[in-house]
Coordinates of N, CA and C in Angstrom, one line a residue:
X1 N 3.4 17.7 -20.3 CA 3.2 16.3 -19.9 C 4.6 15.6 -20.0
X2 N 4.8 14.8 -19.1 CA 6.1 14.0 -19.0 C 5.7 12.5 -18.8
X3 N 6.3 11.7 -19.6 CA 6.1 10.2 -19.4 C 7.4 9.6 -19.0
X4 N 7.4 8.8 -18.0 CA 8.6 8.2 -17.4 C 8.6 6.7 -17.5
X5 N 9.7 6.1 -17.9 CA 9.8 4.6 -18.0 C 11.1 4.2 -17.4
X6 N 11.0 3.4 -16.3 CA 12.1 2.9 -15.6 C 12.6 1.5 -16.2
X7 N 13.9 1.3 -16.0 CA 14.4 0.0 -16.4 C 15.7 -0.3 -15.5
X8 N 16.1 -1.5 -15.5 CA 17.4 -1.9 -14.9 C 17.2 -2.6 -13.6
X9 N 16.0 -2.8 -13.1 CA 15.8 -3.6 -11.9 C 16.2 -5.1 -12.1
X10 N 16.2 -5.8 -11.0 CA 16.5 -7.2 -11.0 C 16.8 -7.8 -9.7
X11 N 17.4 -9.0 -9.7 CA 17.8 -9.7 -8.5 C 19.3 -9.7 -8.4
X12 N 19.8 -9.3 -7.3 CA 21.2 -9.2 -7.1 C 21.6 -9.6 -5.7
X13 N 22.8 -10.2 -5.5 CA 23.2 -10.6 -4.1 C 23.6 -9.4 -3.3
X14 N 23.5 -9.5 -2.0 CA 24.0 -8.4 -1.1 C 25.5 -8.1 -1.5
X15 N 25.8 -6.8 -1.5 CA 27.1 -6.3 -1.8 C 27.2 -6.0 -3.3
X16 N 26.3 -6.4 -4.1 CA 26.3 -6.2 -5.5 C 25.9 -4.8 -5.9
X17 N 25.8 -4.6 -7.3 CA 25.4 -3.3 -7.8 C 24.4 -3.4 -8.9
X18 N 23.6 -2.4 -9.0 CA 22.7 -2.3 -10.2 C 22.6 -0.8 -10.6
X19 N 22.3 -0.6 -11.8 CA 22.0 0.8 -12.3 C 20.6 0.9 -12.8
X20 N 19.8 1.7 -12.2 CA 18.5 2.0 -12.7 C 18.5 3.1 -13.7
X21 N 17.7 3.0 -14.7 CA 17.6 4.1 -15.7 C 16.1 4.6 -15.8
X22 N 15.9 5.8 -16.1 CA 14.6 6.4 -16.2 C 14.6 7.2 -17.5
X23 N 13.8 6.8 -18.5 CA 13.7 7.5 -19.7 C 12.5 8.4 -19.7
X24 N 12.7 9.7 -20.0 CA 11.7 10.7 -19.9 C 11.3 11.2 -21.3
X25 N 10.0 11.4 -21.5 CA 9.6 12.1 -22.8 C 9.4 13.6 -22.5
X26 N 9.3 14.3 -23.6 CA 9.1 15.8 -23.4 C 10.3 16.6 -23.8
X27 N 10.0 17.7 -24.4 CA 11.1 18.6 -24.8 C 11.7 19.4 -23.7
X28 N 10.9 19.5 -22.6 CA 11.3 20.4 -21.5 C 11.9 19.7 -20.3
X29 N 12.5 18.5 -20.6 CA 12.9 17.6 -19.5 C 13.9 18.4 -18.6
X30 N 14.8 19.2 -19.1 CA 15.8 19.8 -18.4 C 15.2 20.8 -17.3
X31 N 14.0 21.2 -17.4 CA 13.4 22.1 -16.5 C 12.9 21.4 -15.2
X32 N 12.8 20.0 -15.3 CA 12.2 19.3 -14.2 C 13.3 18.8 -13.2
X33 N 12.9 18.8 -11.9 CA 13.7 18.1 -10.9 C 13.2 16.6 -11.0
X34 N 14.2 15.7 -10.8 CA 13.9 14.3 -10.9 C 14.2 13.6 -9.6
X35 N 13.5 12.6 -9.3 CA 13.8 11.9 -8.1 C 13.6 10.4 -8.2
X36 N 14.2 9.6 -7.4 CA 13.9 8.2 -7.2 C 13.3 8.0 -5.8
X37 N 12.2 7.3 -5.8 CA 11.5 6.8 -4.6 C 11.5 5.3 -4.6
X38 N 11.3 4.7 -3.4 CA 11.1 3.3 -3.4 C 10.0 2.9 -2.4
X39 N 9.4 1.7 -2.6 CA 8.4 1.2 -1.7 C 8.6 -0.2 -1.5
X40 N 8.8 -0.6 -0.3 CA 9.0 -2.0 0.1 C 7.6 -2.5 0.5
X41 N 7.4 -3.8 0.5 CA 6.1 -4.4 0.9 C 5.7 -4.0 2.3
X42 N 4.5 -3.5 2.5 CA 4.0 -3.1 3.8 C 4.5 -1.8 4.3
X43 N 5.3 -1.1 3.5 CA 5.9 0.2 3.9 C 5.4 1.3 3.0
X44 N 5.6 2.5 3.5 CA 5.2 3.7 2.7 C 6.4 4.0 1.7
X45 N 6.0 4.7 0.7 CA 7.0 5.0 -0.3 C 7.9 6.1 0.3
X46 N 9.2 5.9 0.0 CA 10.2 6.8 0.6 C 11.1 7.4 -0.4
X47 N 11.6 8.6 -0.1 CA 12.5 9.3 -1.0 C 13.9 8.6 -0.9
X48 N 14.5 8.4 -2.1 CA 15.9 7.8 -2.2 C 16.9 8.9 -2.6
X49 N 16.6 9.6 -3.7 CA 17.6 10.6 -4.2 C 16.8 11.5 -5.1
X50 N 17.3 12.7 -5.3 CA 16.8 13.7 -6.2 C 17.9 14.5 -6.8
X51 N 17.5 15.1 -8.0 CA 18.5 15.9 -8.7 C 17.8 17.0 -9.4
X52 N 18.3 18.3 -9.3 CA 17.5 19.4 -9.9 C 18.1 19.6 -11.3
X53 N 17.6 20.7 -12.0 CA 17.9 21.0 -13.4 C 19.4 21.2 -13.6
X54 N 20.1 21.7 -12.5 CA 21.5 22.0 -12.7 C 22.4 20.9 -12.1
X55 N 21.8 19.8 -11.9 CA 22.5 18.6 -11.4 C 23.0 18.7 -10.0
X56 N 22.4 19.5 -9.2 CA 22.6 19.5 -7.7 C 21.8 18.3 -7.2
X57 N 22.5 17.4 -6.5 CA 21.8 16.1 -6.1 C 21.7 16.0 -4.5
X58 N 20.7 15.2 -4.1 CA 20.4 15.0 -2.7 C 20.1 13.5 -2.5
X59 N 20.6 12.9 -1.5 CA 20.4 11.5 -1.2 C 20.0 11.3 0.2
X60 N 19.1 10.3 0.4 CA 18.6 10.0 1.7 C 19.8 9.4 2.5
X61 N 19.7 9.6 3.8 CA 20.8 9.2 4.7 C 21.1 7.7 4.6
X62 N 20.0 6.9 4.3 CA 20.1 5.5 4.3 C 20.9 5.0 3.1
X63 N 21.0 5.8 2.1 CA 21.7 5.4 0.9 C 23.0 6.2 0.6
X64 N 23.2 7.3 1.4 CA 24.3 8.2 1.1 C 25.6 7.4 1.1
X65 N 26.5 7.6 0.1 CA 27.7 6.9 0.0 C 27.6 5.6 -0.7
X66 N 26.4 5.1 -1.0 CA 26.2 3.8 -1.7 C 25.5 4.1 -3.1
X67 N 24.5 5.0 -3.1 CA 23.8 5.3 -4.3 C 24.1 6.7 -4.8
X68 N 24.1 6.8 -6.1 CA 24.3 8.1 -6.8 C 23.3 8.3 -7.9
X69 N 22.7 9.5 -7.8 CA 21.7 9.9 -8.8 C 22.5 10.8 -9.8
X70 N 22.1 10.7 -11.1 CA 22.7 11.5 -12.1 C 21.7 11.7 -13.2
X71 N 22.0 12.7 -14.1 CA 21.0 12.9 -15.2 C 21.8 13.3 -16.5
X72 N 21.3 13.0 -17.6 CA 21.8 13.4 -18.9 C 20.7 14.1 -19.6
X73 N 20.7 15.5 -19.6 CA 19.6 16.2 -20.2 C 19.6 16.1 -21.7
X74 N 20.7 15.8 -22.3 CA 20.7 15.6 -23.8 C 20.0 14.4 -24.2
X75 N 20.0 13.4 -23.3 CA 19.3 12.1 -23.6 C 18.0 11.9 -22.9
X76 N 17.6 12.9 -22.1 CA 16.4 12.8 -21.3 C 16.4 11.6 -20.4
X77 N 17.5 11.4 -19.7 CA 17.7 10.2 -18.9 C 18.1 10.6 -17.5
X78 N 17.6 9.8 -16.5 CA 18.1 9.9 -15.1 C 18.5 8.5 -14.7
X79 N 19.5 8.5 -13.9 CA 20.1 7.2 -13.5 C 20.2 7.1 -12.0
X80 N 20.2 5.9 -11.5 CA 20.5 5.7 -10.1 C 21.5 4.5 -10.0
X81 N 22.7 4.9 -9.7 CA 23.8 3.8 -9.5 C 23.7 3.4 -8.1
X82 N 23.5 2.1 -7.9 CA 23.3 1.5 -6.6 C 24.4 0.5 -6.3
X83 N 25.3 0.8 -5.4 CA 26.4 -0.1 -5.0 C 26.2 -0.6 -3.6
X84 N 27.0 -1.6 -3.2 CA 26.9 -2.2 -1.9 C 25.5 -2.4 -1.4
X85 N 24.7 -3.0 -2.3 CA 23.3 -3.2 -2.0 C 23.1 -4.2 -0.8
X86 N 22.0 -3.9 -0.1 CA 21.7 -4.6 1.1 C 20.3 -5.2 1.0
X87 N 20.0 -6.3 1.7 CA 18.6 -6.8 1.6 C 17.5 -5.8 1.9
X88 N 17.8 -4.8 2.8 CA 16.8 -3.8 3.1 C 16.6 -2.8 2.0
X89 N 17.4 -2.9 0.9 CA 17.1 -2.0 -0.3 C 16.1 -2.7 -1.2
X90 N 15.7 -3.9 -0.9 CA 14.6 -4.5 -1.7 C 13.4 -3.7 -1.7
X91 N 12.9 -3.4 -2.9 CA 11.7 -2.5 -3.1 C 11.4 -2.3 -4.5
X92 N 10.2 -1.8 -4.8 CA 9.9 -1.3 -6.1 C 10.4 0.2 -6.2
X93 N 11.2 0.5 -7.2 CA 11.8 1.8 -7.3 C 11.1 2.6 -8.4
X94 N 10.7 3.8 -8.1 CA 10.0 4.7 -9.0 C 10.8 5.9 -9.3
X95 N 10.6 6.3 -10.5 CA 11.2 7.6 -11.0 C 10.0 8.6 -11.0
X96 N 10.4 9.8 -10.6 CA 9.3 10.9 -10.5 C 9.9 12.2 -11.0
X97 N 9.0 13.1 -11.4 CA 9.4 14.4 -11.9 C 8.5 15.5 -11.4
X98 N 9.0 16.7 -11.2 CA 8.3 17.8 -10.8 C 9.0 19.1 -11.3
X99 N 8.2 20.1 -11.6 CA 8.7 21.4 -11.9 C 9.1 22.1 -10.6
X100 N 10.3 22.7 -10.5 CA 10.7 23.3 -9.3 C 11.8 22.5 -8.6
X101 N 12.0 22.8 -7.4 CA 13.2 22.2 -6.7 C 12.9 20.8 -6.2
X102 N 13.9 20.1 -5.9 CA 13.8 18.7 -5.4 C 13.0 18.7 -4.0
X103 N 12.1 17.8 -3.9 CA 11.3 17.7 -2.7 C 11.4 16.2 -2.2
X104 N 11.3 16.0 -0.9 CA 11.4 14.6 -0.4 C 10.0 14.0 -0.2
X105 N 9.0 14.7 -0.4 CA 7.6 14.2 -0.2 C 7.1 13.7 -1.6
X106 N 6.6 12.5 -1.6 CA 6.1 12.0 -2.9 C 4.9 12.7 -3.4
X107 N 4.1 13.3 -2.5 CA 2.9 14.0 -3.0 C 3.3 15.3 -3.8
X108 N 4.5 15.7 -3.7 CA 4.9 16.9 -4.4 C 5.3 16.7 -5.9
X109 N 5.3 15.4 -6.3 CA 5.7 15.1 -7.6 C 4.5 14.8 -8.5
X110 N 4.6 15.4 -9.8 CA 3.4 15.4 -10.7 C 3.4 14.1 -11.6
X111 N 4.6 13.6 -11.9 CA 4.7 12.5 -12.9 C 5.5 11.4 -12.3
X112 N 5.0 10.2 -12.6 CA 5.6 8.9 -12.1 C 5.7 7.9 -13.2
X113 N 6.8 7.1 -13.0 CA 6.9 5.9 -13.8 C 6.1 4.7 -13.2
X114 N 6.2 3.6 -13.9 CA 5.4 2.4 -13.4 C 6.2 1.6 -12.4
X115 N 7.5 1.9 -12.2 CA 8.3 1.2 -11.2 C 9.0 0.0 -11.7
X116 N 10.2 -0.3 -11.1 CA 11.0 -1.4 -11.4 C 11.4 -2.1 -10.1
X117 N 11.3 -3.4 -10.1 CA 11.5 -4.2 -8.9 C 13.0 -4.4 -8.7
X118 N 13.5 -4.2 -7.5 CA 14.9 -4.5 -7.1 C 14.8 -5.4 -5.9
X119 N 15.4 -6.6 -6.1 CA 15.5 -7.6 -5.0 C 16.9 -7.9 -4.7
X120 N 17.3 -7.8 -3.4 CA 18.6 -8.0 -2.9 C 18.6 -9.2 -2.0
X121 N 19.2 -10.3 -2.4 CA 19.2 -11.5 -1.6 C 20.4 -11.5 -0.6
X122 N 20.2 -12.1 0.5 CA 21.3 -12.2 1.5 C 22.2 -13.4 1.4

Protein backbone atom coordinates (compact mmCIF):
# COMPACT_ATOMS: atom_id res chain seq x y z
CA UNK A 1 0.00 0.00 0.00
CA UNK A 2 1.29 3.45 -0.93
CA UNK A 3 -0.14 6.77 0.19
CA UNK A 4 0.72 9.91 -1.76
CA UNK A 5 0.43 13.53 -0.66
CA UNK A 6 1.13 16.38 -3.06
CA UNK A 7 2.15 19.92 -2.16
CA UNK A 8 3.59 23.02 -3.76
CA UNK A 9 0.77 24.17 -5.98
CA UNK A 10 -0.39 27.77 -6.15
CA UNK A 11 -0.92 30.85 -8.26
CA UNK A 12 1.93 32.07 -10.45
CA UNK A 13 2.31 34.47 -13.34
CA UNK A 14 3.12 33.25 -16.82
CA UNK A 15 6.84 32.69 -17.17
CA UNK A 16 7.21 31.85 -13.50
CA UNK A 17 8.22 28.64 -11.76
CA UNK A 18 6.82 26.23 -9.20
CA UNK A 19 8.08 23.01 -7.70
CA UNK A 20 5.57 20.33 -6.82
CA UNK A 21 6.41 17.70 -4.25
CA UNK A 22 4.89 14.29 -3.64
CA UNK A 23 5.53 12.53 -0.35
CA UNK A 24 5.05 8.77 -0.45
CA UNK A 25 4.56 6.34 2.40
CA UNK A 26 5.78 2.77 2.38
CA UNK A 27 9.10 1.01 2.71
CA UNK A 28 9.16 -0.17 -0.91
CA UNK A 29 8.90 3.24 -2.55
CA UNK A 30 12.01 2.68 -4.64
CA UNK A 31 10.29 -0.21 -6.45
CA UNK A 32 7.57 2.02 -7.84
CA UNK A 33 7.48 4.06 -11.01
CA UNK A 34 6.12 7.50 -10.23
CA UNK A 35 4.32 9.96 -12.45
CA UNK A 36 2.66 13.32 -12.54
CA UNK A 37 -0.66 13.77 -14.32
CA UNK A 38 -2.79 16.87 -14.66
CA UNK A 39 -6.43 17.62 -15.32
CA UNK A 40 -7.72 20.96 -16.52
CA UNK A 41 -11.42 21.88 -16.22
CA UNK A 42 -13.47 20.11 -18.85
CA UNK A 43 -10.53 18.04 -20.05
CA UNK A 44 -9.34 14.50 -19.50
CA UNK A 45 -6.47 13.76 -17.17
CA UNK A 46 -3.19 13.70 -19.07
CA UNK A 47 0.31 12.38 -18.48
CA UNK A 48 2.91 15.04 -17.69
CA UNK A 49 6.04 13.16 -16.65
CA UNK A 50 7.16 9.84 -15.21
CA UNK A 51 10.24 8.36 -13.60
CA UNK A 52 11.13 4.74 -12.95
CA UNK A 53 12.99 3.11 -10.06
CA UNK A 54 16.40 3.85 -11.62
CA UNK A 55 15.49 7.50 -12.32
CA UNK A 56 15.00 7.16 -16.05
CA UNK A 57 12.54 9.95 -16.81
CA UNK A 58 9.96 10.66 -19.49
CA UNK A 59 8.18 13.92 -20.23
CA UNK A 60 5.18 14.78 -22.35
CA UNK A 61 6.01 16.77 -25.46
CA UNK A 62 3.96 19.70 -24.20
CA UNK A 63 6.25 20.17 -21.18
CA UNK A 64 9.59 18.90 -22.49
CA UNK A 65 12.33 21.43 -21.82
CA UNK A 66 10.20 23.27 -19.23
CA UNK A 67 9.32 20.62 -16.62
CA UNK A 68 11.63 18.14 -14.92
CA UNK A 69 10.62 15.16 -12.82
CA UNK A 70 13.01 13.80 -10.20
CA UNK A 71 12.93 11.50 -7.19
CA UNK A 72 14.77 11.00 -3.93
CA UNK A 73 14.36 7.39 -2.85
CA UNK A 74 16.02 8.03 0.51
CA UNK A 75 13.30 10.56 1.35
CA UNK A 76 10.39 8.85 -0.43
CA UNK A 77 9.85 11.99 -2.46
CA UNK A 78 9.07 12.85 -6.06
CA UNK A 79 9.32 16.34 -7.48
CA UNK A 80 8.14 18.21 -10.53
CA UNK A 81 10.10 21.36 -11.28
CA UNK A 82 8.00 23.56 -13.55
CA UNK A 83 9.64 26.49 -15.32
CA UNK A 84 8.42 28.91 -17.98
CA UNK A 85 4.85 28.25 -16.94
CA UNK A 86 2.05 29.05 -19.36
CA UNK A 87 -1.66 29.69 -18.75
CA UNK A 88 -2.40 26.38 -20.47
CA UNK A 89 -0.50 24.61 -17.68
CA UNK A 90 -3.32 25.53 -15.31
CA UNK A 91 -4.73 22.30 -13.87
CA UNK A 92 -4.96 20.07 -10.86
CA UNK A 93 -1.73 18.08 -10.71
CA UNK A 94 -1.75 14.53 -9.38
CA UNK A 95 1.03 12.26 -8.24
CA UNK A 96 0.63 8.57 -9.09
CA UNK A 97 2.48 5.32 -8.44
CA UNK A 98 2.62 1.87 -10.00
CA UNK A 99 4.79 -1.21 -9.83
CA UNK A 100 6.60 -1.77 -13.10
CA UNK A 101 7.61 0.61 -15.85
CA UNK A 102 6.36 4.13 -16.49
CA UNK A 103 3.10 4.25 -18.40
CA UNK A 104 1.32 7.24 -19.89
CA UNK A 105 -2.22 5.92 -19.32
CA UNK A 106 -3.70 6.95 -15.98
CA UNK A 107 -5.65 3.68 -15.73
CA UNK A 108 -2.33 1.84 -15.33
CA UNK A 109 -1.58 3.51 -12.00
CA UNK A 110 -2.65 1.93 -8.73
CA UNK A 111 -2.14 4.76 -6.27
CA UNK A 112 -3.04 8.43 -6.45
CA UNK A 113 -2.68 11.55 -4.37
CA UNK A 114 -5.46 14.04 -3.77
CA UNK A 115 -4.09 16.60 -6.21
CA UNK A 116 -2.74 20.13 -5.95
CA UNK A 117 -4.02 23.12 -7.90
CA UNK A 118 -1.68 25.05 -10.18
CA UNK A 119 -2.99 28.27 -11.66
CA UNK A 120 -0.97 30.31 -14.16
CA UNK A 121 -2.19 33.82 -14.84
CA UNK A 122 -1.50 35.63 -18.10
